[in-house]
XYZ file of C-alpha atoms in Angstrom:
195
model
C -3.927 -7.370 -18.432
C -0.765 -9.606 -18.595
C -1.935 -11.236 -21.722
C -3.106 -8.121 -23.598
C 0.181 -6.477 -23.441
C 1.256 -8.446 -26.422
C 4.792 -9.413 -25.018
C 3.811 -13.129 -24.377
C 1.520 -15.812 -25.764
C -1.074 -16.886 -23.293
C -3.087 -19.971 -22.996
C -6.550 -19.538 -24.963
C -8.527 -19.805 -21.696
C -7.358 -17.682 -18.947
C -9.037 -17.088 -15.624
C -11.803 -14.330 -15.809
C -10.734 -13.162 -12.356
C -7.682 -11.648 -10.593
C -4.824 -14.118 -9.934
C -1.473 -13.864 -7.919
C 1.752 -12.758 -9.480
C 3.887 -13.306 -6.418
C 4.730 -12.439 -2.871
C 7.426 -9.867 -2.994
C 9.245 -8.993 0.312
C 10.884 -5.538 0.352
C 13.712 -4.082 2.268
C 13.409 -1.084 4.782
C 13.396 1.525 2.123
C 10.679 0.006 -0.135
C 12.799 -1.871 -2.620
C 12.241 -5.488 -3.849
C 14.525 -8.098 -2.280
C 16.085 -10.120 -5.131
C 17.337 -13.496 -3.655
C 19.265 -14.351 -6.911
C 22.936 -14.845 -5.977
C 22.110 -14.735 -2.141
C 23.833 -17.110 0.293
C 21.735 -19.642 2.133
C 18.796 -19.834 -0.253
C 16.191 -22.535 0.120
C 15.893 -24.774 -2.776
C 12.649 -25.266 -4.910
C 11.526 -28.835 -4.893
C 8.287 -29.351 -6.735
C 7.839 -33.151 -5.980
C 8.260 -32.209 -2.246
C 5.756 -29.381 -2.587
C 3.270 -31.577 -4.525
C 3.223 -33.994 -1.615
C 3.158 -31.495 1.029
C -0.327 -31.595 3.047
C -1.452 -34.366 0.686
C -1.389 -31.913 -2.180
C -3.789 -29.421 -0.620
C -1.420 -26.590 -0.865
C -0.655 -27.213 -4.645
C -4.327 -27.467 -5.253
C -4.816 -24.096 -3.774
C -1.845 -22.656 -5.679
C -3.292 -24.076 -8.930
C -6.421 -22.073 -8.459
C -5.117 -18.624 -7.485
C -1.602 -18.690 -8.995
C -1.805 -20.067 -12.658
C 1.031 -19.580 -15.020
C -0.808 -17.793 -17.973
C 1.957 -18.277 -20.518
C 1.090 -21.103 -23.026
C 3.034 -24.416 -22.566
C 4.406 -23.370 -19.167
C 3.254 -25.218 -16.184
C 2.127 -23.432 -13.153
C 5.142 -24.726 -10.962
C 7.633 -23.154 -13.236
C 5.966 -19.782 -12.297
C 6.100 -20.739 -8.652
C 9.761 -21.702 -8.863
C 10.772 -18.362 -10.480
C 8.830 -16.257 -7.822
C 10.173 -18.332 -4.985
C 13.789 -18.366 -6.214
C 13.768 -14.629 -6.863
C 11.622 -13.321 -4.047
C 11.376 -16.008 -1.309
C 14.263 -18.423 -1.243
C 16.534 -16.177 0.852
C 13.847 -15.042 3.278
C 11.854 -18.056 4.033
C 13.394 -21.222 5.644
C 11.326 -23.543 3.316
C 9.267 -23.268 0.084
C 6.306 -24.477 2.063
C 6.410 -21.371 4.226
C 6.635 -19.051 1.238
C 3.594 -20.575 -0.379
C 1.544 -21.107 2.728
C 2.254 -17.403 3.573
C 1.061 -16.351 0.139
C -2.086 -18.603 0.361
C -2.858 -17.224 3.889
C -2.738 -13.656 2.532
C -4.871 -14.482 -0.458
C -7.497 -15.801 2.090
C -7.603 -12.323 3.542
C -8.726 -10.715 0.381
C -12.312 -11.356 -0.509
C -13.288 -12.277 -4.109
C -12.373 -9.052 -5.503
C -13.430 -9.754 -9.042
C -17.134 -10.348 -7.826
C -17.084 -7.391 -5.347
C -15.899 -5.024 -8.034
C -18.400 -6.213 -10.717
C -21.178 -5.568 -8.166
C -19.903 -1.979 -8.093
C -20.030 -1.655 -11.878
C -16.006 -2.241 -12.252
C -16.174 -4.902 -14.911
C -13.843 -5.941 -17.679
C -13.833 -3.369 -20.557
C -14.918 -0.439 -18.464
C -12.830 2.599 -17.637
C -12.864 4.546 -14.408
C -11.076 7.481 -12.699
C -8.070 6.168 -10.720
C -9.599 7.777 -7.528
C -12.958 6.020 -8.115
C -11.320 2.691 -8.919
C -8.996 2.753 -5.896
C -12.242 3.786 -3.676
C -13.944 0.551 -4.911
C -10.992 -1.569 -4.178
C -10.676 -0.122 -0.710
C -14.475 -0.702 -0.029
C -14.143 -4.164 -1.222
C -11.147 -5.104 0.679
C -10.760 -2.563 3.610
C -7.049 -1.671 2.501
C -5.584 0.933 0.391
C -3.731 -0.917 -2.475
C -1.088 0.241 -4.922
C -2.115 0.098 -8.547
C 0.053 -0.379 -11.595
C -0.975 0.455 -15.161
C 0.484 0.179 -18.585
C -0.505 2.228 -21.730
C -2.132 0.001 -24.574
C -0.352 0.225 -27.825
C -3.810 -0.418 -29.405
C -5.889 2.425 -28.162
C -3.395 4.447 -25.983
C -5.612 3.823 -22.839
C -4.182 3.333 -19.349
C -4.915 -0.224 -18.555
C -4.870 -1.738 -14.994
C -2.036 -4.128 -14.894
C -1.483 -5.086 -11.172
C -3.154 -4.495 -7.819
C -0.546 -4.596 -4.996
C -1.603 -5.425 -1.413
C 0.884 -4.864 1.349
C 1.393 -7.137 4.364
C 3.699 -7.053 7.371
C 5.976 -9.931 8.575
C 3.140 -11.308 10.405
C 1.176 -11.803 7.138
C -1.515 -9.109 8.034
C -2.624 -6.581 5.309
C -2.321 -3.031 5.839
C -2.644 0.259 3.762
C -0.033 0.590 1.101
C -0.235 4.423 1.554
C -0.081 6.482 4.563
C -1.876 9.392 2.971
C -5.601 9.647 2.432
C -6.446 8.285 -0.978
C -3.894 10.224 -2.768
C -2.776 8.451 -5.951
C -0.569 5.571 -5.083
C 0.206 4.174 -8.401
C 2.715 3.161 -11.073
C 1.919 4.708 -14.459
C -1.830 5.083 -13.865
C -2.039 8.891 -14.136
C -3.615 11.492 -12.073
C -6.454 13.801 -12.077
C -8.956 12.961 -14.667
C -7.102 10.330 -16.521
C -9.199 7.044 -16.613
C -7.972 3.630 -16.010
C -9.525 0.772 -18.206
C -9.943 -2.625 -17.114
C -9.037 -5.163 -19.837
């Protein structure tokens, strides 16, 4: 979805599965915390991260958190996300990235599980149906974000948000029962297309 919006140039070969955008802590009213300009921020140091755990953490990050923008290394994306969302809340970069990896491990292979339910690239589904299938696959109510395609005016799935507490355990992003919990995905009989 990120690459089909037309706002960036992506690598010719991008993963054919869901990838991570970031770990974004929120304040008590649900707003994203922006660490830019905050005091006491932890520095990003890629060589240190690269040697941490003999490179095992970086290997995992390369797998689930690639930078899709052409000619941009993965670590430039990680640096951006850590400096903006983690550097003022986590004592070290390693804790930020380990926390992200731990949460990713809690979510099963979402792409394969959805494909087994008929939710495949290029197909369109009612928001409620799509959300139900993700809940069935993961056990949690996510928050979905869409954008409207300039090509065919369809609502396209852009991001799936999973919510976690400070202990890194996932929980439902919505307190209500399967009511639309979305950003720009539409309501009622509006369909959401997977790119």
